Coordinates of C-alpha atoms in Angstrom, one line a residue:
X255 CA 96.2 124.1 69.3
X256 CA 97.7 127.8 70.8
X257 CA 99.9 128.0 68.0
X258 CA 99.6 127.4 64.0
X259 CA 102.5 125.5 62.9
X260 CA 103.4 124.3 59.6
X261 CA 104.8 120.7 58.8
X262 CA 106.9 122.4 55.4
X263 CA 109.0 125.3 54.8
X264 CA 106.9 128.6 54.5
X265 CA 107.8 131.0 51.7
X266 CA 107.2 134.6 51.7
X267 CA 105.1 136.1 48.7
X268 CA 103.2 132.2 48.3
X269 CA 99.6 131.5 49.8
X270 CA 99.1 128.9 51.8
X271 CA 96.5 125.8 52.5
X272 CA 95.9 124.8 55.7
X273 CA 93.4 122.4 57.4
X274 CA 93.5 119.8 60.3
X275 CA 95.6 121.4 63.2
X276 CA 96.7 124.2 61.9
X277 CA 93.7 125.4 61.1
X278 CA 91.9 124.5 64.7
X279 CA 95.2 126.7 65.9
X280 CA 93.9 129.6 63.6
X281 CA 90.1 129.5 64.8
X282 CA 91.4 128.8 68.0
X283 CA 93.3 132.2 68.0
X284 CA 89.8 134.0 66.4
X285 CA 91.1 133.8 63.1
X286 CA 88.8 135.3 60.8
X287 CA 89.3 136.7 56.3
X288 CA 91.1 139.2 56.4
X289 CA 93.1 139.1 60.2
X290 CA 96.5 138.6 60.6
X291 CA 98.8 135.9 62.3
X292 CA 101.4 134.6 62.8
X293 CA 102.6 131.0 61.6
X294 CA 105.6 128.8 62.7
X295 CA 107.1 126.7 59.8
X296 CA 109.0 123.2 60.2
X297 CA 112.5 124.7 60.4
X298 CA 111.4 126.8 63.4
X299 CA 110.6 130.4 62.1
X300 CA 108.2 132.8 62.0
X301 CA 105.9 134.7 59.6
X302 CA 103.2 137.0 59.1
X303 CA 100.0 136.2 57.2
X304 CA 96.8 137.3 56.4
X305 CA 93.4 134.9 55.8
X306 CA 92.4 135.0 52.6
X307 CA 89.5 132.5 52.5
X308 CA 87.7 130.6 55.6
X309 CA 85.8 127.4 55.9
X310 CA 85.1 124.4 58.4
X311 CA 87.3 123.0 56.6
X312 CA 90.4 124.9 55.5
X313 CA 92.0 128.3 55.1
X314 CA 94.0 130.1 53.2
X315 CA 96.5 132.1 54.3
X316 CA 98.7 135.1 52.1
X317 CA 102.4 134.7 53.3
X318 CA 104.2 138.7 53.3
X319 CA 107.0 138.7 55.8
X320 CA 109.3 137.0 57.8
X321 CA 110.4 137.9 61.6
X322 CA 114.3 138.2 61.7
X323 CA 114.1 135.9 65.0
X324 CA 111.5 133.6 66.9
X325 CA 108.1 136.1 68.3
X326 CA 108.4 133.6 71.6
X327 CA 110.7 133.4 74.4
X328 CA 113.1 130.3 75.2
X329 CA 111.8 130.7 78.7
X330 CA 108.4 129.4 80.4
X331 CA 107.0 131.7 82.6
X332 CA 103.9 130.3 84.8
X333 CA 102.0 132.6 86.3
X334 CA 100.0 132.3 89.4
X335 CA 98.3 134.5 89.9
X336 CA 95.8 135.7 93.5
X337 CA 92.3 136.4 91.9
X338 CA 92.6 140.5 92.2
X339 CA 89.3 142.7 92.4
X340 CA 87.4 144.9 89.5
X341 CA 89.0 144.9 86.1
X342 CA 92.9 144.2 87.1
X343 CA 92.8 140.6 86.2
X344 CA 92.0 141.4 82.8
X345 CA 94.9 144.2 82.9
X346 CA 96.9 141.0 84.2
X347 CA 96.4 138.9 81.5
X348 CA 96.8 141.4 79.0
X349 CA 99.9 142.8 79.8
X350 CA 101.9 139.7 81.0
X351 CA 100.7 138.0 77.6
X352 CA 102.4 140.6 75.8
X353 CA 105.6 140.0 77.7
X354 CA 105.4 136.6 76.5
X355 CA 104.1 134.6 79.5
X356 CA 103.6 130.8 79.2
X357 CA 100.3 130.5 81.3
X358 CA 98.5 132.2 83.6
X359 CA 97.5 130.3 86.3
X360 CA 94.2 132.9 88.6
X361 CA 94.0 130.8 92.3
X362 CA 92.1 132.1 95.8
X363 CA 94.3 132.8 98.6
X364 CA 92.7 134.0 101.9
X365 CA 92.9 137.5 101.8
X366 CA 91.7 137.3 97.8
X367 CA 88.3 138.0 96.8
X368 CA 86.5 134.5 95.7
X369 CA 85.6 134.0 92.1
X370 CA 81.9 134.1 93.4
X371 CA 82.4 137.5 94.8
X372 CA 83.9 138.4 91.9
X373 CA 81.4 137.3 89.2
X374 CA 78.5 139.2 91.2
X375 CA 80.1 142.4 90.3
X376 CA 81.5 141.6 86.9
X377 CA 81.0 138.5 85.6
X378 CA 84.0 138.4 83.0
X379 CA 85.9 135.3 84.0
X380 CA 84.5 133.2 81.0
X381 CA 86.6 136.1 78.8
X382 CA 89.8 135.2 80.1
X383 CA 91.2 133.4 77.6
X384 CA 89.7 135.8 74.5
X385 CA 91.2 138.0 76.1
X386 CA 94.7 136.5 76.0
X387 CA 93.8 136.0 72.6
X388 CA 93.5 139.3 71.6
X389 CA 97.2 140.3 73.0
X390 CA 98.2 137.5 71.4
X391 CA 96.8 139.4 67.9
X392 CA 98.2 142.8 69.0
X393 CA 101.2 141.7 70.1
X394 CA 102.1 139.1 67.4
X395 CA 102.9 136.5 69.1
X396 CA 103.0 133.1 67.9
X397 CA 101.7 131.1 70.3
X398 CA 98.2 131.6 72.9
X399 CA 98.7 131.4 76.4
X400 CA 97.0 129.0 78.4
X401 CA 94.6 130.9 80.9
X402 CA 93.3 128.4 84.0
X403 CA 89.9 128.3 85.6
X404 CA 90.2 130.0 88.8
X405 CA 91.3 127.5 91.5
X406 CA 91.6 127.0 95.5
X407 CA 95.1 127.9 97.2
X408 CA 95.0 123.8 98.2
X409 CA 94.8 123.2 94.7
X410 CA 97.2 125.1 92.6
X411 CA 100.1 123.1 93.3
X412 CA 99.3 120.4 90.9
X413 CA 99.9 122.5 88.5
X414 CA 103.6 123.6 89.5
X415 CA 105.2 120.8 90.6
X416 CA 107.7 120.3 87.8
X417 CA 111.2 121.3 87.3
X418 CA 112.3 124.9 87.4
X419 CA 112.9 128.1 89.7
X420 CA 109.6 128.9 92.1
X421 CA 109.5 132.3 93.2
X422 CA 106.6 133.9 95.4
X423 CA 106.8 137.6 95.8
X424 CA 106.4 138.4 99.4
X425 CA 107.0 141.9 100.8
X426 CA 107.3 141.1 104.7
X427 CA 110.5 139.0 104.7
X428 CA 111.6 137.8 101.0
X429 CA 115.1 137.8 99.9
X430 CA 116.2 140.5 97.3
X431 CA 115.0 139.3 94.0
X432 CA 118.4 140.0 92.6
X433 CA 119.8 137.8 95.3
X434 CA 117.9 134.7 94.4
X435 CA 118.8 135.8 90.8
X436 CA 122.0 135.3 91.1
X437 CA 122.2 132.6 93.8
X438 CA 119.8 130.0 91.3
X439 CA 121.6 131.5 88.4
X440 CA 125.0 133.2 88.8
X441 CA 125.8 135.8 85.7
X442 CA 129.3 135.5 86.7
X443 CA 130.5 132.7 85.5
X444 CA 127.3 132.6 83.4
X445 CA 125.0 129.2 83.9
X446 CA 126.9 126.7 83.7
X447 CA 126.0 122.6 83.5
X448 CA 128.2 119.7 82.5
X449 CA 128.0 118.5 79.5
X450 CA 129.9 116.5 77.1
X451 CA 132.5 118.8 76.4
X452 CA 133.2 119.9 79.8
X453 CA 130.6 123.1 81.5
X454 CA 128.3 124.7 79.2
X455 CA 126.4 127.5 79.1
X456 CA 122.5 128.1 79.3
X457 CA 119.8 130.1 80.6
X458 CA 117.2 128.8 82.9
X459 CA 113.8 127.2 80.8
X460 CA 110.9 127.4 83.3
X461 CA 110.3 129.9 86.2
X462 CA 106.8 130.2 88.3
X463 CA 106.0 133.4 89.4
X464 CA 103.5 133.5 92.3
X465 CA 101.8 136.6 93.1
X466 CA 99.4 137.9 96.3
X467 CA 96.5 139.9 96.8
X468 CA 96.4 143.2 97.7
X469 CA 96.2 141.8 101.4
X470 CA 99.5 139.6 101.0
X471 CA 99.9 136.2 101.8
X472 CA 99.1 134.6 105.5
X473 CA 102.6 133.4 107.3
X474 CA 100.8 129.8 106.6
X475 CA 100.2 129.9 102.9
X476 CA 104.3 131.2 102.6
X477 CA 105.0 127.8 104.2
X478 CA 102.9 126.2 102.2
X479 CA 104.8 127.4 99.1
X480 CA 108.2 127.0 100.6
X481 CA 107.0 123.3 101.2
X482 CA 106.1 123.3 97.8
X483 CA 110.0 124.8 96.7
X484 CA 109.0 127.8 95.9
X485 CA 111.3 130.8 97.1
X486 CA 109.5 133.9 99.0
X487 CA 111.2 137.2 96.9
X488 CA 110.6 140.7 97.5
X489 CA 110.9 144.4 95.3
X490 CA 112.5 146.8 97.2
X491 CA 110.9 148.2 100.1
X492 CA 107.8 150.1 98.0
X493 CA 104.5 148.0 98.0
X494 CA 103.3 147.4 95.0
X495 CA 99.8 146.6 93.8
X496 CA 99.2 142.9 92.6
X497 CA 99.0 143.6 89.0
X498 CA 102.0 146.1 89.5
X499 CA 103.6 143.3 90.7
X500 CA 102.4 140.5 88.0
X501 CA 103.8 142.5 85.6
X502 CA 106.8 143.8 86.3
X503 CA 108.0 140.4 87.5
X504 CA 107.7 139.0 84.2
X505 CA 108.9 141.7 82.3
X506 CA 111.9 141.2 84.4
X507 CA 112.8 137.5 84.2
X508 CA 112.2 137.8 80.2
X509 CA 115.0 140.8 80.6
X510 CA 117.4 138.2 82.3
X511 CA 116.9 134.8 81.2
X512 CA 114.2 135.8 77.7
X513 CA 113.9 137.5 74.8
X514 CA 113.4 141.1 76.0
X515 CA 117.2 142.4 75.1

């Protein structure tokens, strides 16, 4: 549903019919006569469109160019992120959409403002994922990013406990992100895994990316994560504000193991 894809070969210059999936994909990315988007075909490439006609039912879509190599990144980036004050988590989802983030995971650590607390400022949370939407439009991505409802420290775990690199930024007594780069995935030899013709290479798939309030994490919630395999990281010795921070972090792992070359 966060991305339209197309069970045939798309052809530039031809409109196309869509209902069913595809088309719950379209409205589900505020698709609307006369936007545009982008559409994933069955041999695994892009295109641009723009909707022609609208129903409940179907849509058709005006095919006029092709992207010279996939709009989404070969790696998963889940990010947690600390539930930040005033207008920065929407700055957050934004920005880290653009860079072609996976999910964005918000979560209440104990120096983070509660959702509550939030919400009687600025009650914008419900926007969260309209809002990814929207980068999704101005960036031309293919697929939506899933944005979470805001959840308890206790609780985000569940949703990171599968394979990949787990990094928490931590600015008291983290290891040099470069360090843990390098040590998880060395870029001399490049990654390397057996296969059947002997070592072969390949980038890493999935990386979590936990981030802190302004405050930082306690000394108990780092444990916590190290329990839960993630790897405390730092930035160099500035301190850098949470959505800083978010975004910089995932603009640097698509650098290294993405898309962004």
């Amino acid at each position: 549903m966060d991305r339209i894809v197309i069970d045939k070969k798309i052809n530039i210059g031809k409109e196309l019919q869509i209902k069913g999936p595809p088309l719950e994909a379209l409205c589900f990315q505020g698709g609307r006569v006369g936007c545009l988007v982008t559409l994933t075909d069955s041999e695994g490439n892009d295109f641009r469109g723009r909707v022609l006609r609208l129903s409940e039912t179907e849509a058709s879509i005006f095919i006029f160019d092709a992207f010279s190599s996939p709009t989404e990144s070969t790696l998963e980036i889940i990010l947690l992120q600390a539930l930040p004050e005033k207008e920065r988590m929407e700055l957050i989802i934004q920005k880290v959409t653009e860079l072609g983030v996976s999910a964005i995971l918000p979560f209440q650590s104990e120096r983070s403002v509660s959702l509550k607390e939030r919400e009687i400022k600025q009650k914008k949370a419900h926007r969260w994922q309209s809002i990814a939407v929207k980068a999704v439009q101005q960036s031309r991505r293919a697929r939506v990013p899933w944005v979470g409802e805001c959840r308890s420290f206790d609780e985000i775990w569940e949703d990171c406990r599968g394979e990949g690199l787990k990094i928490l930024l931590w600015e008291k007594k983290g290891e040099g992100l470069r360090d843990v780069l390098k040590k998880y995935f060395p870029l001399n030899p490049p990654f390397e895994k057996e296969g059947e013709g002997g070592f072969e290479t390949y980038p890493p798939s999935k990386v979590y990316v936990m981030i802190g309030p302004e405050g930082g994490f306690t000394e108990q919630e780092v444990n916590l994560a190290k329990a839960e395999g993630f790897v405390p990281v730092k930035l160099g010795q500035r301190i850098l504000r949470t959505e800083t921070a978010a975004i910089t972090m995932v603009g640097i792992l698509q650098y290294a193991f993405g898309d962004l070359a």
